[in-house]
PDB file of C-alpha atoms in Angstrom:
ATOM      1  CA  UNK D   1      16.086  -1.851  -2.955  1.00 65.00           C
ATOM      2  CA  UNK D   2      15.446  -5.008  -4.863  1.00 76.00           C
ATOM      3  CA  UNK D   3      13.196  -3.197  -7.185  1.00 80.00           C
ATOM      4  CA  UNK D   4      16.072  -0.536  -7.892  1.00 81.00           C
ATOM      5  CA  UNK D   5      17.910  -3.223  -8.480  1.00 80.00           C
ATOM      6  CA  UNK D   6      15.679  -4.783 -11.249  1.00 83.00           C
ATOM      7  CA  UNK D   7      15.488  -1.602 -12.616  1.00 82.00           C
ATOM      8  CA  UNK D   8      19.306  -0.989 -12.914  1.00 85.00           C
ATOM      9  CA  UNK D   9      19.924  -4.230 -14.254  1.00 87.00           C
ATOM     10  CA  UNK D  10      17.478  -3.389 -17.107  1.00 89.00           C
ATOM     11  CA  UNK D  11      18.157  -0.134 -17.789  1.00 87.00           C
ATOM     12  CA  UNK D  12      21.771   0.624 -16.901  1.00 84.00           C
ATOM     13  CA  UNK D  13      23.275   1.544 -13.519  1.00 86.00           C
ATOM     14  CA  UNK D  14      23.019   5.469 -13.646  1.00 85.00           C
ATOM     15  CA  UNK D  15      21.880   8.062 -12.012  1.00 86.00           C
ATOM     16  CA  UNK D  16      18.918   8.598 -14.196  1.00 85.00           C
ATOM     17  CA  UNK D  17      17.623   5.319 -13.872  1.00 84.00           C
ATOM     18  CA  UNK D  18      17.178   6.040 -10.274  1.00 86.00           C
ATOM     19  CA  UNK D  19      15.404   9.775 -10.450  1.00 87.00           C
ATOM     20  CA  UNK D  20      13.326   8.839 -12.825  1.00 88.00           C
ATOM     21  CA  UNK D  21      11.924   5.660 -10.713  1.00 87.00           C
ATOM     22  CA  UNK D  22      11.804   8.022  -7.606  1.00 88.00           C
ATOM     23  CA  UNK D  23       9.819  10.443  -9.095  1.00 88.00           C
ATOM     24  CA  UNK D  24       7.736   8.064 -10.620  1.00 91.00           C
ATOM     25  CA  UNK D  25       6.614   6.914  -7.421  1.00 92.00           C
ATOM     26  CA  UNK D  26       6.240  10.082  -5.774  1.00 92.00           C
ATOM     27  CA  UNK D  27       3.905  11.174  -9.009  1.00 93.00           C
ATOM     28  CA  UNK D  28       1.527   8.168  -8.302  1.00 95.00           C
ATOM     29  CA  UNK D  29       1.897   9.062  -4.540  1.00 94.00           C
ATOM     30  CA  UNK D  30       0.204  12.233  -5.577  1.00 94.00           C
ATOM     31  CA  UNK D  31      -2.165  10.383  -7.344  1.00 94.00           C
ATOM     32  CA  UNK D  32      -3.351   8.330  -4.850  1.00 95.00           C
ATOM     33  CA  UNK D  33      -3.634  11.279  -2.604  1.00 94.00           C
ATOM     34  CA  UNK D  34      -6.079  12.888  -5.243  1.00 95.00           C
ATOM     35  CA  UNK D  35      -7.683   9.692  -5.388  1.00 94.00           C
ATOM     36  CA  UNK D  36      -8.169   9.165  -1.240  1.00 94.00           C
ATOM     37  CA  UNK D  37      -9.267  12.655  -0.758  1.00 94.00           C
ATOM     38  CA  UNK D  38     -11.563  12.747  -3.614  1.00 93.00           C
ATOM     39  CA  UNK D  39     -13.660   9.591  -1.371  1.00 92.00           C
ATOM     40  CA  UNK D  40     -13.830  11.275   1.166  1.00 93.00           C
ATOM     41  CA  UNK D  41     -13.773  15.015   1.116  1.00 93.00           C
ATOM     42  CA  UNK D  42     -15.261  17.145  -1.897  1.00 93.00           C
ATOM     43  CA  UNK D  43     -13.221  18.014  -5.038  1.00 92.00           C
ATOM     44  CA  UNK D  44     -11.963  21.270  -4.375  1.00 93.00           C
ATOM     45  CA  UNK D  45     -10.730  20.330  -0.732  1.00 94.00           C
ATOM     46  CA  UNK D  46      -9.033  17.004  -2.785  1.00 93.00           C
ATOM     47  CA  UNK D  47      -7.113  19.062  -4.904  1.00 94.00           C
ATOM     48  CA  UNK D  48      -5.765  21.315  -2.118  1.00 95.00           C
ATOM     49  CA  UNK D  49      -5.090  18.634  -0.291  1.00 93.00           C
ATOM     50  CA  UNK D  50      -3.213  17.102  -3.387  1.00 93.00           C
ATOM     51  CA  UNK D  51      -1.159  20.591  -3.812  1.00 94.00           C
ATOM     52  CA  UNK D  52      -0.331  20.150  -0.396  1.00 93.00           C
ATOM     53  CA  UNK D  53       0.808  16.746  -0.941  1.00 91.00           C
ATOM     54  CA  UNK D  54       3.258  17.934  -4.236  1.00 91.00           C
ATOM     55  CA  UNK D  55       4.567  20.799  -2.544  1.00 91.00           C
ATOM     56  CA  UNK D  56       5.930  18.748   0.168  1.00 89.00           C
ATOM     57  CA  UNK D  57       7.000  15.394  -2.020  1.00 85.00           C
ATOM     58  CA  UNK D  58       8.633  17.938  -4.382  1.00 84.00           C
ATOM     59  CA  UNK D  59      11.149  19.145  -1.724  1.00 83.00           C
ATOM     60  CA  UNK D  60      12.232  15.436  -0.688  1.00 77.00           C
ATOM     61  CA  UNK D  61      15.909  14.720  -0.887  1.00 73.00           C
ATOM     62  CA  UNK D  62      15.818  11.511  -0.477  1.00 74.00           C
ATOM     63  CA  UNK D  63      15.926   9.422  -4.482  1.00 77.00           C
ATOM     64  CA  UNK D  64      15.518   5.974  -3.918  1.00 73.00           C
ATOM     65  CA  UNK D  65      13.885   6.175  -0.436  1.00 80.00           C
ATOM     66  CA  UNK D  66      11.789   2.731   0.346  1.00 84.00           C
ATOM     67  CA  UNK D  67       9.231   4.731   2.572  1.00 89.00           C
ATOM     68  CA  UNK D  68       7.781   6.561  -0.594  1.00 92.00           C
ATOM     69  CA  UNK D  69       7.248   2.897  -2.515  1.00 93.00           C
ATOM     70  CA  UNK D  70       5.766   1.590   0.963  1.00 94.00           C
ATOM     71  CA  UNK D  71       3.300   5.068   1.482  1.00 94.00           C
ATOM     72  CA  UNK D  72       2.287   5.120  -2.601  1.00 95.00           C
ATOM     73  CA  UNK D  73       1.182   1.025  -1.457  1.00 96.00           C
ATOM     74  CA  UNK D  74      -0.430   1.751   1.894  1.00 96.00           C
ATOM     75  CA  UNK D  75      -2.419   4.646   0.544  1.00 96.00           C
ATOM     76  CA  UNK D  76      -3.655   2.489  -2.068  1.00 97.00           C
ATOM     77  CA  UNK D  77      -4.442  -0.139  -0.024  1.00 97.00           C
ATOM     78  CA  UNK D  78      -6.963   2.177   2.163  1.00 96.00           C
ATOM     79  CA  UNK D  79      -8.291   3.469  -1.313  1.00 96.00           C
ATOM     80  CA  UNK D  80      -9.389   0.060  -2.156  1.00 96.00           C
ATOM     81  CA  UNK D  81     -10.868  -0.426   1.097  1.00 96.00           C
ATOM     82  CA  UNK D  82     -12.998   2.613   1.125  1.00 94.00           C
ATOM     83  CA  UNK D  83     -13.732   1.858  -2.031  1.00 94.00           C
ATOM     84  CA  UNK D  84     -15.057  -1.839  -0.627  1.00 93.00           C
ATOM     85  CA  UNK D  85     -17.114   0.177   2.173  1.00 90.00           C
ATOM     86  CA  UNK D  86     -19.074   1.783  -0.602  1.00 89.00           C
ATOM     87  CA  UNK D  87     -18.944  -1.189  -3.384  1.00 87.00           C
ATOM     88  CA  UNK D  88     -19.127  -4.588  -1.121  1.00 82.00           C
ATOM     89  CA  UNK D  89     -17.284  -6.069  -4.074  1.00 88.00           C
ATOM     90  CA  UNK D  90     -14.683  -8.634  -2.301  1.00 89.00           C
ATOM     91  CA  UNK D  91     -12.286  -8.303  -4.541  1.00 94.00           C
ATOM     92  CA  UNK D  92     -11.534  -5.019  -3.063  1.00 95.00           C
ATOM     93  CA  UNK D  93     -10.442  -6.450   0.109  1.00 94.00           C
ATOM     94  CA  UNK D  94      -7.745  -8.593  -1.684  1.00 96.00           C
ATOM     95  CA  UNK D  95      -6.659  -6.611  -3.401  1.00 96.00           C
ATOM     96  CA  UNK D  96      -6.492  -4.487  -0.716  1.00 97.00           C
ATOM     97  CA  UNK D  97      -4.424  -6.814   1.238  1.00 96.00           C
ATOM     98  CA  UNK D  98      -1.866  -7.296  -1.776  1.00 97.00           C
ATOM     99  CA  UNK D  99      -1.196  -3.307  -1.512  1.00 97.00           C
ATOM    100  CA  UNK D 100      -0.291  -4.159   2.486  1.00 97.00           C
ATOM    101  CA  UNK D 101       1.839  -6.836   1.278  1.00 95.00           C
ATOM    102  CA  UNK D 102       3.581  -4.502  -0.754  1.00 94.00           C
ATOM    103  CA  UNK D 103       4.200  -2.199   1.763  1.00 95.00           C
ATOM    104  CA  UNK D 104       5.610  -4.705   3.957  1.00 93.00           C
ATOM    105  CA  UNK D 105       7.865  -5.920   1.582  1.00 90.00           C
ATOM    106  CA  UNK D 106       9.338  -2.122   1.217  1.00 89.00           C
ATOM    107  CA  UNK D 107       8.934  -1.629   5.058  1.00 90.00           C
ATOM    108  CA  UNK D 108       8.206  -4.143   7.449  1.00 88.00           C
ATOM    109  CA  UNK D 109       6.828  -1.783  10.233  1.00 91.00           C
ATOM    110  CA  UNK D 110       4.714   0.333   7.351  1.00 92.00           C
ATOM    111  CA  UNK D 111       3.165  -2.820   6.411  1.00 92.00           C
ATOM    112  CA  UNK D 112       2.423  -4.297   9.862  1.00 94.00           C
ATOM    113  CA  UNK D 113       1.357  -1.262  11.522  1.00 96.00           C
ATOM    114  CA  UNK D 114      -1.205  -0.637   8.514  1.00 95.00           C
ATOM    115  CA  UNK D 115      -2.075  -4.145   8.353  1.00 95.00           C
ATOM    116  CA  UNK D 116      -3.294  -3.760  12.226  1.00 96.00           C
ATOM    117  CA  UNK D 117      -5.192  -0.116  10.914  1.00 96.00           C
ATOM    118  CA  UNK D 118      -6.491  -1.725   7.605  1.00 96.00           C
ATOM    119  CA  UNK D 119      -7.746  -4.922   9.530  1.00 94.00           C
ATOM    120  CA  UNK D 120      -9.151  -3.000  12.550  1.00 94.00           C
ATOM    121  CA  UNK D 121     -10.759  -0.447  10.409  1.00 94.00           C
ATOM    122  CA  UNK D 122     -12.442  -3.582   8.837  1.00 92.00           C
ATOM    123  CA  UNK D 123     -13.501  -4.991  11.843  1.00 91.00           C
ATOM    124  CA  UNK D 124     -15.262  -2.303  13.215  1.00 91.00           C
ATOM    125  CA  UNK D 125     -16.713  -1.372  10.011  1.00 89.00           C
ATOM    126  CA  UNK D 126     -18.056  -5.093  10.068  1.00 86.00           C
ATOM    127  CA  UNK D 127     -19.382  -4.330  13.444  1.00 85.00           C
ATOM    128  CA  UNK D 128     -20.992  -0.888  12.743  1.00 85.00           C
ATOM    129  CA  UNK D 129     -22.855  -2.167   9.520  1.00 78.00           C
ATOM    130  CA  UNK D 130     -24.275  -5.597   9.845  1.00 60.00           C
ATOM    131  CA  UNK D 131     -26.873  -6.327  12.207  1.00 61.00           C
ATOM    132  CA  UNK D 132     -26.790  -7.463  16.134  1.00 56.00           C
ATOM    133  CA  UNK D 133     -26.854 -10.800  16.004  1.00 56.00           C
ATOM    134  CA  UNK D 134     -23.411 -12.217  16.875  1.00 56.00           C
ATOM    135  CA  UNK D 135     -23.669 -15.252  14.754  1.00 52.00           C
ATOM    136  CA  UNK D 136     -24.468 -13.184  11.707  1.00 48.00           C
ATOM    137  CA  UNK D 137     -21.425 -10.603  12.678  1.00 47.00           C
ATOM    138  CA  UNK D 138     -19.020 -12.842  13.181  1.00 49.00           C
ATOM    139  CA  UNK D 139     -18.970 -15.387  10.130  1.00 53.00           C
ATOM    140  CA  UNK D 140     -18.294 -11.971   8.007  1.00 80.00           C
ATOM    141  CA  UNK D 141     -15.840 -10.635  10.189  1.00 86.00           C
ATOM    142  CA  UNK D 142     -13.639 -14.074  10.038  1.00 87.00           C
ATOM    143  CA  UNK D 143     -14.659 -14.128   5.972  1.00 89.00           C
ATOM    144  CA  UNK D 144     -13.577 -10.408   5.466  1.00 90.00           C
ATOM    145  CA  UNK D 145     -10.423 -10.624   7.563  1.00 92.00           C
ATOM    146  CA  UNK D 146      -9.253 -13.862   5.721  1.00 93.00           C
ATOM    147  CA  UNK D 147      -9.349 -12.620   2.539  1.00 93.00           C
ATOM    148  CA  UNK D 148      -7.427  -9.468   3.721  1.00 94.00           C
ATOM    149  CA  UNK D 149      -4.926 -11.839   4.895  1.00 94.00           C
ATOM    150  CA  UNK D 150      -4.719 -14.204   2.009  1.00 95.00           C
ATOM    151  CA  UNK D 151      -3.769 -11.059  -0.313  1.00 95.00           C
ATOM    152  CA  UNK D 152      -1.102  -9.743   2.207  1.00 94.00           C
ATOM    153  CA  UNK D 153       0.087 -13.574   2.056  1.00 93.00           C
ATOM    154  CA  UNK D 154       0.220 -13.427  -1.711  1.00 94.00           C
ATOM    155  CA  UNK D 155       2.130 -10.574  -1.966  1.00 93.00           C
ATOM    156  CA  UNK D 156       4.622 -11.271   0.615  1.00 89.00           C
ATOM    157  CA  UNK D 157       5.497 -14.767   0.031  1.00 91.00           C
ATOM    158  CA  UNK D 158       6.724 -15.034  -3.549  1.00 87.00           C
ATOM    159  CA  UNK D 159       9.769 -12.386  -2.364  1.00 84.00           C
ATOM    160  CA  UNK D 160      10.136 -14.435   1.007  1.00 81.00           C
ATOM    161  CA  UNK D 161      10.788 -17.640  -0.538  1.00 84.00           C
ATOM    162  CA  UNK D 162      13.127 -16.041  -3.014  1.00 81.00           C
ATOM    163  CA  UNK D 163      15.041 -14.547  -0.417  1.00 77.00           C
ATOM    164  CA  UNK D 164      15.152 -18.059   1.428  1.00 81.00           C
ATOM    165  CA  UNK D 165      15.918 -19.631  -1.349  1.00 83.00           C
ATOM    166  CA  UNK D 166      18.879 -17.399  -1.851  1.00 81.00           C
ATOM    167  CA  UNK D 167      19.844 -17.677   1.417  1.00 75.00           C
ATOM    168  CA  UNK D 168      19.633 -13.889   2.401  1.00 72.00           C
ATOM    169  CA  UNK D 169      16.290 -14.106   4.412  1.00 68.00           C
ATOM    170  CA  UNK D 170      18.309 -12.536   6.775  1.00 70.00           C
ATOM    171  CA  UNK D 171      19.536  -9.519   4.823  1.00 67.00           C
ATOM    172  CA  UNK D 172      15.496  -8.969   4.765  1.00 63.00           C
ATOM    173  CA  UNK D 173      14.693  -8.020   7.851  1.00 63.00           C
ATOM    174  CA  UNK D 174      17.851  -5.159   8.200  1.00 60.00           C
TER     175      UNK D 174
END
């Protein structure tokens, strides 16, 4: 709601302000599902899925809903990861771990159940791809995982110490 709030304090407290952030995010929700399905399924079954995806965003009631914000960051953050499986460029997995931040800033239980997916999913992809040897597994692993981290850390701290700072680290977690 904070980001609602930024964007009513910039724009004007109205109605329109609102819809047109919600939809917004639902449009790059749609996106991303394009985007996810095109990696891993071929074109034409991407855009069904994608029509699939609109019809049933389309018919949400709910403007202003955090879950949409936290799913448009979560599916971007498993983009970026599959994206790492096929490009090995670490950046990815940062990056990657900012998007979980995100969505753990919108929703806390979003964010830490996809955190455990994200990180597991890295793990065993780690495990299935490098070779036997347990000293050359793990030093990846640990290397992988921590950069992960450090991006979810990045993304989650500069709101955290606001809200501390502002004394309503409480409201955060309600």
């Amino acid at each position: 709601f904070y980001t609602l709030a930024a964007l009513f304090r910039v724009f004007g407290t109205n109605v329109m302000t609102e819809r047109l952030y919600d939809r917004t995010v639902i449009l790059a929700l749609i996106l991303a599902t394009y985007f996810l399905g095109a990696m891993i399924i071929p074109r034409k079954g991407a855009l069904a899925v994608t029509l699939i995806a609109s019809l049933l965003l389309s018919i949400t009631g709910f403007f202003g809903y955090p879950v949409f914000p936290a799913l448009l960051a979560c599916v971007l953050a498993l983009v970026l990861l599959l994206k790492f499986f096929i490009e090995t460029r670490r950046v990815l997995l940062f990056i990657s771990g900012i998007f979980i931040g995100i969505t753990a800033v919108f929703r806390h239980d979003f964010g830490a159940y996809a955190a455990v997916v994200l990180a597991g999913t890295l793990s065993l992809h780690n495990l299935c791809s490098r070779p036997s040897s347990n000293a050359e597994v793990r030093s990846p692993i640990a290397a992988d995982l921590a950069l992960f981290t450090a991006g979810a850390v990045a993304a989650t701290f500069p709101p955290l110490l606001f809200l501390f700072l502002s004394g309503a680290l409480g409201a955060a977690w309600h």
